[in-house]
XYZ file of C-alpha atoms in Angstrom:
126
model
C -17.786 50.418 193.348
C -19.600 53.485 195.602
C -19.765 57.222 194.289
C -18.266 59.071 197.604
C -15.099 57.399 199.524
C -15.140 55.879 202.386
C -18.934 54.254 202.360
C -20.208 50.721 201.817
C -20.173 49.369 198.848
C -23.590 47.131 197.232
C -24.433 45.261 199.165
C -21.264 44.755 201.931
C -22.833 46.148 205.681
C -21.998 48.627 207.822
C -19.850 46.517 210.207
C -18.552 44.598 206.944
C -17.252 47.990 205.997
C -16.338 49.145 209.746
C -14.677 45.807 210.314
C -12.432 46.513 207.385
C -11.813 50.259 208.051
C -10.558 49.353 211.341
C -8.213 46.378 210.054
C -7.126 49.063 207.606
C -6.308 51.727 209.894
C -4.759 48.717 212.172
C -2.455 47.406 209.085
C -1.123 51.243 208.777
C -0.571 51.502 212.255
C 1.381 48.525 212.896
C 3.154 49.064 209.125
C 4.200 52.561 211.098
C 5.337 50.397 213.572
C 7.656 48.082 212.450
C 9.003 50.810 210.090
C 9.335 53.456 212.803
C 13.035 54.013 213.617
C 14.119 54.089 217.219
C 13.611 58.028 217.638
C 9.927 57.636 215.668
C 7.412 57.182 217.110
C 3.672 56.934 217.165
C 1.939 60.098 217.450
C -0.949 58.526 219.854
C -1.736 61.909 220.865
C -4.236 62.744 218.114
C -6.913 60.322 219.016
C -6.354 60.755 222.942
C -9.320 63.403 223.685
C -11.563 61.429 220.633
C -14.899 60.376 222.946
C -16.039 57.146 222.971
C -19.625 55.326 224.512
C -18.630 52.904 226.560
C -22.222 50.728 228.005
C -22.240 47.845 230.611
C -25.708 45.310 229.269
C -26.052 43.134 231.444
C -27.893 40.777 228.988
C -30.587 40.895 226.447
C -33.882 38.751 225.526
C -36.452 39.251 222.495
C -39.881 39.499 222.873
C -43.027 40.343 220.718
C -44.659 42.914 220.016
C -47.712 41.894 221.662
C -45.606 41.301 224.818
C -43.893 44.585 225.115
C -46.943 47.115 224.446
C -48.141 44.045 227.477
C -45.698 45.986 230.047
C -45.849 48.403 232.147
C -44.314 49.578 235.870
C -43.809 46.050 237.749
C -43.545 43.773 234.780
C -40.176 41.975 234.730
C -38.456 40.717 231.275
C -35.847 37.584 232.056
C -32.710 37.861 230.079
C -30.772 35.307 228.325
C -27.920 35.672 231.067
C -27.740 33.805 234.207
C -27.225 35.450 237.500
C -23.980 36.412 238.678
C -22.412 36.506 235.232
C -20.161 38.599 234.339
C -21.503 42.188 232.310
C -20.463 42.654 228.960
C -18.336 46.436 228.572
C -18.875 47.779 225.183
C -16.528 51.123 224.039
C -18.713 52.057 220.967
C -20.963 49.088 220.422
C -17.538 46.797 220.560
C -17.333 44.524 223.172
C -13.340 44.910 224.707
C -13.922 43.333 229.036
C -16.246 41.513 231.058
C -16.581 43.179 234.335
C -19.004 42.894 238.092
C -21.002 45.813 239.464
C -19.305 47.570 242.278
C -21.385 50.351 244.889
C -18.409 53.018 244.746
C -19.936 56.715 247.183
C -23.749 55.488 246.318
C -23.121 55.236 242.597
C -22.745 52.212 240.630
C -19.615 51.063 239.249
C -17.400 47.913 237.256
C -15.222 45.882 238.220
C -12.638 44.866 234.894
C -12.491 40.901 235.084
C -11.268 40.211 232.125
C -10.450 42.254 229.225
C -10.458 41.293 225.591
C -7.027 41.851 223.487
C -6.874 44.333 220.895
C -5.905 41.766 218.519
C -8.815 39.516 219.603
C -10.598 42.564 219.174
C -9.381 42.964 215.241
C -10.008 39.630 215.251
C -13.837 39.865 216.294
C -13.892 42.624 213.756
C -12.991 40.593 210.776
């Protein structure tokens, strides 16, 4: 057992630790929801202003260091995703949706085409 509370145990990865912590939070939230009376409400106001990072991923690939060092202006890197496939929308690195690129007032945006349900997101973390 770790000497510090809320830290990963020996042999436990950060992803495992985060998934377990999220699952514990979700269980507590569900317990609170099911045990609250009609007059009680779960106060989500405390987390509504917490900043999160949202990013869109168009694709990934793996290259060796030799090829990485040879990249220069004009180089083309082929991704594993096909043209026309939806982008992944990630919040703090967790996939939450898929979407397509749009242009809004000369800026890029994304139109969500498929949003992953909260229960499915929890399953993917576990």
